[in-house]
Coordinates of C-alpha atoms in Angstrom, one line a residue:
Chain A
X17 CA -31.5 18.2 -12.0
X18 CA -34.0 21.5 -12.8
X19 CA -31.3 24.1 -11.1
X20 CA -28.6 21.9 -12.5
X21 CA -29.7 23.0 -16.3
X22 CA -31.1 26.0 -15.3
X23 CA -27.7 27.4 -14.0
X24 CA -25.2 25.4 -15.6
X25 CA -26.6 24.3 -18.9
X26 CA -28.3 28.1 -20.0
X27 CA -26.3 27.7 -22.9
X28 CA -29.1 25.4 -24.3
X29 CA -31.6 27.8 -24.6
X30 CA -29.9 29.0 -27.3
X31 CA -30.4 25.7 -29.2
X32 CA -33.7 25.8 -30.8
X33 CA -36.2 24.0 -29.4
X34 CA -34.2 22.5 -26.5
X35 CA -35.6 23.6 -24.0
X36 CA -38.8 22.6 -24.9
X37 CA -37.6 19.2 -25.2
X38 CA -36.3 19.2 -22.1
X39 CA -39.8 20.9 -20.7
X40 CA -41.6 17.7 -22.0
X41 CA -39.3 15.6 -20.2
X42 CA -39.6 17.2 -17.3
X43 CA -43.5 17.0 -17.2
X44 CA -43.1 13.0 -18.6
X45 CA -40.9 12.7 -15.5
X46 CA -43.8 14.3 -13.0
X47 CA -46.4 11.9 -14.8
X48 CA -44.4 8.7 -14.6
X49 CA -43.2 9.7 -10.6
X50 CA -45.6 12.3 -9.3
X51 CA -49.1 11.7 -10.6
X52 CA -50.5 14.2 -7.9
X53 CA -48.2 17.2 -9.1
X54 CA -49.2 16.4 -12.6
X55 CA -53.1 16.8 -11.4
X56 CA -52.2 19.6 -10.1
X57 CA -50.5 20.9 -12.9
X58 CA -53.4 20.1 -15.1
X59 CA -55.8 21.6 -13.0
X60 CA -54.2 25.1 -12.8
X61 CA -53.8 24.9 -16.4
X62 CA -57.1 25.0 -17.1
X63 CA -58.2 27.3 -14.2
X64 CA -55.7 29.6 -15.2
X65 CA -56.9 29.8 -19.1
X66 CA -60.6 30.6 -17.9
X67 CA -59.6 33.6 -16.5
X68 CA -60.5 36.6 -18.3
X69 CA -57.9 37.7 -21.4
X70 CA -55.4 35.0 -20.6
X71 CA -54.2 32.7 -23.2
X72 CA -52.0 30.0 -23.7
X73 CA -48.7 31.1 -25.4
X74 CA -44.6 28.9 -25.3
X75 CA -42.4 30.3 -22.7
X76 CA -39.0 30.5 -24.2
X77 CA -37.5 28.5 -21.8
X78 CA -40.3 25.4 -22.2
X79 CA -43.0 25.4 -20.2
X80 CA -46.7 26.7 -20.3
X81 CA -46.8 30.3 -21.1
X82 CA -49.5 32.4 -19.5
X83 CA -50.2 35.7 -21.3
X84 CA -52.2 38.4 -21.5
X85 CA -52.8 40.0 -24.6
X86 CA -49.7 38.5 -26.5
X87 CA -47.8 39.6 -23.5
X88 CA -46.4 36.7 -21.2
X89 CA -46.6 37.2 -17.4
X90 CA -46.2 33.6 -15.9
X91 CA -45.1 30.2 -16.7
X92 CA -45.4 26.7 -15.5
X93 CA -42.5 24.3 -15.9
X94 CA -43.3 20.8 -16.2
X95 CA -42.0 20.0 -12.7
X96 CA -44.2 22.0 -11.2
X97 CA -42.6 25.4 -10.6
X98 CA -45.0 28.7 -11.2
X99 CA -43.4 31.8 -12.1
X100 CA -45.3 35.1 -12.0
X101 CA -44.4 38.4 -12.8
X102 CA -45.9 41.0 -10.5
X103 CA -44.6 44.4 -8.9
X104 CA -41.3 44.3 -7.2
X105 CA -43.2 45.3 -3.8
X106 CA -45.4 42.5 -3.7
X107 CA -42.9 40.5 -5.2
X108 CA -40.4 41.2 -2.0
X109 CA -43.6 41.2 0.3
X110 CA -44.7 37.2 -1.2
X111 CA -41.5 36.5 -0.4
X112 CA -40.9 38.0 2.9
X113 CA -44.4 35.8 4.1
X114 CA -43.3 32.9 2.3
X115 CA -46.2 32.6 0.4
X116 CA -43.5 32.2 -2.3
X117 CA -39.9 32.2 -3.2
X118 CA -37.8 35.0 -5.0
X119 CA -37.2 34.1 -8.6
X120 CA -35.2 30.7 -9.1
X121 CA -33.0 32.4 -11.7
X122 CA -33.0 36.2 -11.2
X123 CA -33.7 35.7 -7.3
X124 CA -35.2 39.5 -5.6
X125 CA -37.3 40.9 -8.8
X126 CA -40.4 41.4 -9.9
X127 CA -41.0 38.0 -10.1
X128 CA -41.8 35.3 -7.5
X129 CA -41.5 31.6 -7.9
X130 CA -44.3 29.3 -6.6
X131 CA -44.0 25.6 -6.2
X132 CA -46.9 23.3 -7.3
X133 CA -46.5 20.1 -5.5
X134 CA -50.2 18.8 -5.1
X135 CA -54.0 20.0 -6.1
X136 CA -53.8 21.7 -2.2
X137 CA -51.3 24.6 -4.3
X138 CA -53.7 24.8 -7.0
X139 CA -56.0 27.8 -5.3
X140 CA -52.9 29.4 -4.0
X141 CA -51.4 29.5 -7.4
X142 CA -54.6 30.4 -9.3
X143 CA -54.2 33.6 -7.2
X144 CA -50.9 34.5 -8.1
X145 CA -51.4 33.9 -12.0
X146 CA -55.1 36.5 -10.9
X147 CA -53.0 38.8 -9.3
X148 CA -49.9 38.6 -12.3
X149 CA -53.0 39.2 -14.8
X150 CA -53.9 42.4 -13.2
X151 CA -50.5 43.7 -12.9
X152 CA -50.3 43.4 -16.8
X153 CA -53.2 44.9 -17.7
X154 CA -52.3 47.6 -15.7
X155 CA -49.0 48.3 -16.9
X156 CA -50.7 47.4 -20.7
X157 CA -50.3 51.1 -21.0
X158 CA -46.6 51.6 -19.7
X159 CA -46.1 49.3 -23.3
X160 CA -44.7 46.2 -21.4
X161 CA -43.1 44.7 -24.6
X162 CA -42.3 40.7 -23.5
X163 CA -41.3 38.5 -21.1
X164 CA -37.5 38.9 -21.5
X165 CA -37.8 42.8 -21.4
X166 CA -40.4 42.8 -18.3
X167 CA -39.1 44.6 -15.4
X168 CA -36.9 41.8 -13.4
Chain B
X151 CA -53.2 10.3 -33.8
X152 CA -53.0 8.0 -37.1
X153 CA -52.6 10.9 -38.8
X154 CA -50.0 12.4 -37.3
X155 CA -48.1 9.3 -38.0
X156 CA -48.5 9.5 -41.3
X157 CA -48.0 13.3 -41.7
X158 CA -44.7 12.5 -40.2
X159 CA -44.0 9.4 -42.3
X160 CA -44.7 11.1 -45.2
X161 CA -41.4 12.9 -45.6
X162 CA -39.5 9.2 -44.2
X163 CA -41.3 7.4 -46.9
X164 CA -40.5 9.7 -49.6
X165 CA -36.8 9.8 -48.8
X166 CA -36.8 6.7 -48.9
X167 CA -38.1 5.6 -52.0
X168 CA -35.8 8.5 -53.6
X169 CA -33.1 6.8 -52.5
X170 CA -34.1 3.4 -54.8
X171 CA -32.9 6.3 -57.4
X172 CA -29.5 6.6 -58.4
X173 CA -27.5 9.7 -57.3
X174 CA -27.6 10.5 -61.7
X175 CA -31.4 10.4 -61.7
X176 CA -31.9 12.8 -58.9
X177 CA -29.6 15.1 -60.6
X178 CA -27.3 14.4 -57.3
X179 CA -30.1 15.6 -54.5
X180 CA -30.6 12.0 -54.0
X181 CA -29.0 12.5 -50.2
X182 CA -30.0 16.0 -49.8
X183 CA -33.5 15.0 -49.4
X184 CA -33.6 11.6 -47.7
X185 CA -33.4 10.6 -44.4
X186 CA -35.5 13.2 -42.6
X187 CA -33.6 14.7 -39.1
X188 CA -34.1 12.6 -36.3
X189 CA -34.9 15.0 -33.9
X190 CA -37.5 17.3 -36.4
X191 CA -39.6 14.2 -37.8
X192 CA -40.2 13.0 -34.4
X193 CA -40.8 16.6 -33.4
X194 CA -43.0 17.3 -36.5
X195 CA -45.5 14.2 -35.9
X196 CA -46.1 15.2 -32.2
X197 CA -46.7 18.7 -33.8
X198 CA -49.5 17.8 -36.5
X199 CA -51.0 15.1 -34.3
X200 CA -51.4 17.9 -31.5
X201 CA -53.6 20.0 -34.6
X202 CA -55.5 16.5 -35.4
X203 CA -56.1 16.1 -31.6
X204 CA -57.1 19.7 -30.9
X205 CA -61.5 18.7 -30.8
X206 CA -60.8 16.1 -28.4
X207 CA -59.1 18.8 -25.8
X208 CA -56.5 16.5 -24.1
X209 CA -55.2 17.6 -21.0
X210 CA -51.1 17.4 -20.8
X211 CA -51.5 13.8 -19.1
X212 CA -53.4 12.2 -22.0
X213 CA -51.3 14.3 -24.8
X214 CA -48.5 12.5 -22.8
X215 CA -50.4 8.9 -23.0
X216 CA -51.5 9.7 -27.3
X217 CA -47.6 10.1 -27.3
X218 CA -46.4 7.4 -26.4
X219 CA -49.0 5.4 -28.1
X220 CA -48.2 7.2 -31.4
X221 CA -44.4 6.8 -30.7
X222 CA -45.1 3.1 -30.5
X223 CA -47.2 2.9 -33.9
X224 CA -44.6 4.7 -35.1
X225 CA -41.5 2.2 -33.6
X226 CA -43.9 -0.6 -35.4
X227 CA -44.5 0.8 -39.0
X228 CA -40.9 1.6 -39.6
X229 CA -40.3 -2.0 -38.8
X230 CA -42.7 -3.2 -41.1
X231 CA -42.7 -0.7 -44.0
X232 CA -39.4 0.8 -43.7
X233 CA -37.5 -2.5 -42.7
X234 CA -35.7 -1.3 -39.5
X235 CA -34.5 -3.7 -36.9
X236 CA -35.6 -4.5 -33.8
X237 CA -32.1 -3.4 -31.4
X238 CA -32.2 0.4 -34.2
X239 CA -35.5 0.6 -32.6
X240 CA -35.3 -0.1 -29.3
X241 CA -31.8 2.3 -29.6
X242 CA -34.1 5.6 -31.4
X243 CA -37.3 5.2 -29.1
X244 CA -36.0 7.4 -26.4
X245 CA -35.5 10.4 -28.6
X246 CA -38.4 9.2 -30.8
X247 CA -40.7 8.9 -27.8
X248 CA -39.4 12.7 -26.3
X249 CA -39.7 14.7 -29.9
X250 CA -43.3 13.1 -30.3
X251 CA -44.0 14.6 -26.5
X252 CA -42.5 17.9 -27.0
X253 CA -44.0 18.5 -30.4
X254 CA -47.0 17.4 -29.2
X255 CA -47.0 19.7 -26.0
X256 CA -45.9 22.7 -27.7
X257 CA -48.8 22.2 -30.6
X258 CA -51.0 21.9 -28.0
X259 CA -50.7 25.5 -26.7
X260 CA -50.0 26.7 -30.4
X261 CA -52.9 25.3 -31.3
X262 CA -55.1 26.5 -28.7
X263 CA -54.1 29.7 -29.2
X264 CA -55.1 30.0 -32.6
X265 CA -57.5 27.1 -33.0
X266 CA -58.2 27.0 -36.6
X267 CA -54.6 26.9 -38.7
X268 CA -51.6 25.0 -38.8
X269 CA -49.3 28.0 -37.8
X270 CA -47.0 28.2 -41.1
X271 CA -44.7 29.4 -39.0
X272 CA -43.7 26.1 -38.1
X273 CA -43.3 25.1 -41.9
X274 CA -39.6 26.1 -41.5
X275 CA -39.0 22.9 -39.3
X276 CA -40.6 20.7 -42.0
X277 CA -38.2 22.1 -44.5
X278 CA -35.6 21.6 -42.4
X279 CA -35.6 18.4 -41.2
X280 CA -35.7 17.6 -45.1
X281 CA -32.8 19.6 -45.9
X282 CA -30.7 19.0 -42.5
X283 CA -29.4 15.5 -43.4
X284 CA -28.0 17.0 -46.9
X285 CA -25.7 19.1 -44.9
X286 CA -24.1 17.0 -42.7
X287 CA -20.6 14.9 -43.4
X288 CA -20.5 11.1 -42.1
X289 CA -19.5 11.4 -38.4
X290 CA -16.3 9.2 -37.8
X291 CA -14.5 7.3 -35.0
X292 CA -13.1 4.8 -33.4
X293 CA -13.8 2.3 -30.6
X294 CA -10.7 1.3 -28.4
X295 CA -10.2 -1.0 -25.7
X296 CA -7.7 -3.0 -24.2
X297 CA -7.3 -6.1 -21.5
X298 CA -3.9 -7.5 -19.8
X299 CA -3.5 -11.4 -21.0
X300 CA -1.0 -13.4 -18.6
X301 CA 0.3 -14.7 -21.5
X302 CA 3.2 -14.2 -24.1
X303 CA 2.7 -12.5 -27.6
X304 CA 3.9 -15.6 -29.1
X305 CA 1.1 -17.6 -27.4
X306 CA -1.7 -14.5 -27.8
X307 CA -0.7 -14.2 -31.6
X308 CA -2.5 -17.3 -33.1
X309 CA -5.5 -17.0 -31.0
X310 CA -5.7 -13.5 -32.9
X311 CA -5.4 -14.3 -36.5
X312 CA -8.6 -17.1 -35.9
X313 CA -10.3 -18.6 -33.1
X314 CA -13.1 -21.5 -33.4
X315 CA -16.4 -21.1 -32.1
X316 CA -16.8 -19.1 -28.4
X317 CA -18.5 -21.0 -26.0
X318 CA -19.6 -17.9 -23.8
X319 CA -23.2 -17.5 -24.0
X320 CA -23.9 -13.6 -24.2
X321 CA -23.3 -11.7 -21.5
X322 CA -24.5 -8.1 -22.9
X323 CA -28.1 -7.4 -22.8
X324 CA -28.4 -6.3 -26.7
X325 CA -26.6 -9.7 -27.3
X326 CA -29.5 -11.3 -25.7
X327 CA -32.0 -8.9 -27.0
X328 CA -31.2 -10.4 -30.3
X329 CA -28.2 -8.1 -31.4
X330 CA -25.5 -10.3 -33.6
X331 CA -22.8 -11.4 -31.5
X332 CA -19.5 -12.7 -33.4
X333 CA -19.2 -16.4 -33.0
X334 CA -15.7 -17.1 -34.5
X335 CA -13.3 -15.8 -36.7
X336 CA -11.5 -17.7 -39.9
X337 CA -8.6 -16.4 -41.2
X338 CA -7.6 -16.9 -45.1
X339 CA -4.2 -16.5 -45.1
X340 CA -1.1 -15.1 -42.8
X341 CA -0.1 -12.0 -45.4
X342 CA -1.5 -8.3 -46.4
X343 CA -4.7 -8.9 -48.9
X344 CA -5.5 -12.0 -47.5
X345 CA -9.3 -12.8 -46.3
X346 CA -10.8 -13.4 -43.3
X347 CA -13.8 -13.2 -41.5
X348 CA -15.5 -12.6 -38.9
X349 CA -18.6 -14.8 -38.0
X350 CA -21.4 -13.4 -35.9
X351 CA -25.2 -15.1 -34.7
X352 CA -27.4 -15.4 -37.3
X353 CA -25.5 -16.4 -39.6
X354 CA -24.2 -12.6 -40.3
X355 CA -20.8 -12.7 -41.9
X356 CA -18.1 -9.5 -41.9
X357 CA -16.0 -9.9 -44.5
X358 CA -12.0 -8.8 -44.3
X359 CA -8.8 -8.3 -46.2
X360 CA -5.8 -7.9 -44.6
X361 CA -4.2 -4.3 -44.5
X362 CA -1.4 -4.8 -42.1
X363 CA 0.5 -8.0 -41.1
X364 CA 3.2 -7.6 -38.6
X365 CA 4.0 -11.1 -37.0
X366 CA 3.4 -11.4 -33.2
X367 CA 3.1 -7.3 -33.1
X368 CA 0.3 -6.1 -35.2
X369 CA -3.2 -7.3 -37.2
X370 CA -5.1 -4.4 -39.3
X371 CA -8.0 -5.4 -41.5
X372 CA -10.1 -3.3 -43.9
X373 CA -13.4 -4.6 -43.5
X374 CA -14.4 -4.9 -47.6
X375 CA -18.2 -6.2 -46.6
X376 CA -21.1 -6.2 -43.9
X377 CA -23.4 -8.0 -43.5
X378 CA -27.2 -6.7 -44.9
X379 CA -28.8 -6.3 -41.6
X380 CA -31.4 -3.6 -41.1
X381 CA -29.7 -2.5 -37.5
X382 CA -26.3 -1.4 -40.1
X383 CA -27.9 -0.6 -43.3
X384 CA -27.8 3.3 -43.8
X385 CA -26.7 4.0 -40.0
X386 CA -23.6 2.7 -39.2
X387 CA -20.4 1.5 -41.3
X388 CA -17.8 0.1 -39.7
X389 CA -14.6 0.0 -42.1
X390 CA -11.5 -1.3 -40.0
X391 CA -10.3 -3.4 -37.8
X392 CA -7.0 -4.0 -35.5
X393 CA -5.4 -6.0 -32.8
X394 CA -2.6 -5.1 -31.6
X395 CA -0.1 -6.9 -29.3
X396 CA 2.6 -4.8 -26.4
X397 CA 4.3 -7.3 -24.9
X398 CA 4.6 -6.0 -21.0
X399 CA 8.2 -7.8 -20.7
X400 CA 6.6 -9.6 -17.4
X401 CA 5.1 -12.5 -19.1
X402 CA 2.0 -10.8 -20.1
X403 CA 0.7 -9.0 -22.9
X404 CA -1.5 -6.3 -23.4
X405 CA -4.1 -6.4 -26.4
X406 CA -5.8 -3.5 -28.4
X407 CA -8.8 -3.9 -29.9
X408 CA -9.6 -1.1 -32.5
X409 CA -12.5 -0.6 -34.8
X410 CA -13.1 2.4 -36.8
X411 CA -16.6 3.4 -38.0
X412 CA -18.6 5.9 -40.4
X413 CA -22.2 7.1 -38.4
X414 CA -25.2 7.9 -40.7
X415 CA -27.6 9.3 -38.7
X416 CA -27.9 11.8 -36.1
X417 CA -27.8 12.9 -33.4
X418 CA -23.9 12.0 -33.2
X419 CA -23.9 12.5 -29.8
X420 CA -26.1 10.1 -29.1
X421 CA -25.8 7.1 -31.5
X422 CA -21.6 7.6 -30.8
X423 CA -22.8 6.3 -27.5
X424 CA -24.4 3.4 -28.3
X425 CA -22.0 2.5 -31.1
X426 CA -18.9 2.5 -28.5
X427 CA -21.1 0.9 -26.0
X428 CA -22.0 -2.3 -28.9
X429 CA -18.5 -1.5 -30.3
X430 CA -17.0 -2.5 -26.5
X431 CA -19.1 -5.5 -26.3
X432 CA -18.2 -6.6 -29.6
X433 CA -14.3 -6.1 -28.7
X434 CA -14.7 -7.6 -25.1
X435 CA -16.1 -10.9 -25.9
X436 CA -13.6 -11.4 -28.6
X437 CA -10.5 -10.4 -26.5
X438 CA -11.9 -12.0 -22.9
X439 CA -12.0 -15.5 -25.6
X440 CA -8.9 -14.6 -27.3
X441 CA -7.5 -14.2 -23.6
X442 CA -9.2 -17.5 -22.2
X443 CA -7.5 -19.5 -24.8
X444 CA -3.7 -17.8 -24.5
X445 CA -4.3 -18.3 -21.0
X446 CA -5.2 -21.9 -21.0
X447 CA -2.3 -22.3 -23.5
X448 CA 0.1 -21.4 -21.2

């Protein structure tokens, strides 16, 4: 159902507020059917905002936005999928392990995809959203404007 | 989470009661600034009761569980104060229930983020879902359906112009949720402008005049009043009516059931599928009877 709208419905994103709407149902959906996931979610919420400069912020495409001073680096959907932006090299090496996935939408990029499926992901994750932090502050400098305009 | 309810009654109330004006004493804004969006109120009350929520620090499970529970004190004050009935409500919770969750979730990481102000950035929406319904035309259609009758026009005919009292018990779940159900039809006279009408449960009467009177071929009604139940009242008009007979030259007959309708409210999408799903059930259980009795007629 996620790829289904991700793919085929993209148009949606265009409607305000949609996708948020259909974020919330998502993450409704994990805590009628997946109560584990949605501890897990929870859990790497809040682990997440205690570390050092991140903050909450809205992902465009729904979700929990993860940010570093105003600029976003990762996001949770509500089923459970992390996305992190990092360098393309670790990126392709994450992926190459299997310690993640290439992007769901943009596939080899920058950005990995990381599925949250029960509080045994949590630490796992924590250290990707750690390791996506320190790749923004580093390239803070190189003027990394957003999340749509962040290397992919 | 009371008072997120009520910040998003507010604007429902007040559109409300400027509709007890008429159309001269608003100066002809009276529908420009009633019935608030459907999708923005629900939105906005998940949105302010996020900011009212914000000391309590609710993780997204229990933001989820305050949402539903301030959906359903919202499903029970617009049946008490606002006079909606129980089959509207049961038909808007879904979209209520998901705007209250997304406004809700969103608000929560707005309002985390900057912890001490409404974000008047989000004003825009409130303005909105005032201004939204002012915008919009009534949304129009019509509901069709059709069944086979082993029967011959001339024996289908007077089973369509009236029929006594169905037997069936309900068969659709709305029915027997305690939707109105049409019981029996009277018919005033066999010419165009005559009156009939159309009995449903509860005593709920449509009443008819005929448009369009073509013996054994073709029935059209204008449907001149409804009934004042709170599950029609302001959402849904339904303004015509038509049977209409094609005789399949095998013995049988093939009946079409029309009605056409004006929607109120919005989403159309999403009411235009419930009205043709009611609409069908509506249609069915009069054909299937009118069917029964041509059949056992012949």
């Amino acid at each position: 159902m996620f790829h289904f709208v991700v793919h085929r419905l993209r148009w949606l994103t265009h409607v305000p507020l949609a996708p948020q709407f259909f974020d919330a149902l998502l993450l409704a959906w994990t805590a009628l059917v997946n109560r584990p996931r949605l501890r897990a979610i929870e859990a790497l919420e809040s682990a997440a905002f205690e570390l050092p400069g991140v903050a909450p912020c809205l992902h465009r495409f729904g979700g929990i936005g993860f940010a570093h001073d105003g600029v976003e680096f990762a996001h949770l959907h509500g089923n459970g999928l992390l996305d992190v932006h990092l360098t393309r090299e670790r990126a392709a090496a994450l992926a190459a392990t299997g310690r993640a996935a290439p992007h769901h939408v943009f596939g080899p990029s920058a950005w990995i995809s990381f599925w949250v499926r029960s509080p045994t992901d949590v630490n796992a994750a924590l250290g990707l959203i750690e390791e996506g932090a320190r790749v923004i502050r580093l390239n803070e400098k190189a003027s990394a404007p957003g999340v749509g305009r962040l290397e992919s | 989470m009371l008072v997120g309810n009520a910040a998003g009654t507010v604007p429902c109330l007040l559109g409300a009661y400027l509709l007890t004006f008429n159309d001269a004493q608003l100066g002809g804004l009276g529908p420009f600034v009633a019935l608030p969006s459907l999708f923005l109120v629900p939105f906005l009350i998940g949105f302010v009761a996020a900011f009212v929520w914000r000391p309590l620090h609710l993780g997204i499970g229990m933001t989820l569980a305050h949402s539903a529970t301030c959906t359903a004190i919202g499903l029970v004050s617009a049946g008490l104060f606002l006079g909606e009935g129980i089959i509207c409500l049961i038909i808007l919770s879904p979209i209520l229930l998901a705007g209250v969750m997304a406004g809700a979730l969103i608000g929560r990481l707005v309002f985390r983020r900057k912890k001490n102000s409404l974000v008047l950035c989000f004003a825009p929406l409130a303005i909105l879902a005032l201004v939204e319904p002012g915008l919009r035309e009534p949304h129009t259609g019509a509901v069709i359906d059709e069944i086979r009758i082993n029967a011959p026009p001339a024996r289908v005919w007077p089973h369509v112009l009236a029929f006594d009292e169905i037997p069936d018990p309900p068969d659709y779940w709305l029915f027997r949720a305690g939707l109105p159900y049409p019981t029996m039809t009277t018919n005033g006279g066999n010419f165009v402008g005559a009156s009939r009408a159309c009995h449903f449960s509860g005593g709920a009467v449509f009443e008819e005049k005929v448009a369009e009177f073509v013996p054994g071929q073709r029935l059209a009604f204008d449907i001149v009043k409804s009934p004042p139940d709170p599950e029609l009242i302001g959402h849904l008009d339904a303004y015509r009516g038509q049977f209409e007979l094609r005789d399949n030259g095998d013995g049988s007959t093939t009946l079409t059931g029309t009605t056409w309708y004006a929607l109120q409210v919005r989403p159309a999408w999403y009411f235009d599928w419930w009205t043709h799903d009611i609409f069908r059930a509506v249609h069915l259980r009069v054909m299937n009877n009118i069917k029964r009795l041509a059949e056992r007629g012949s």
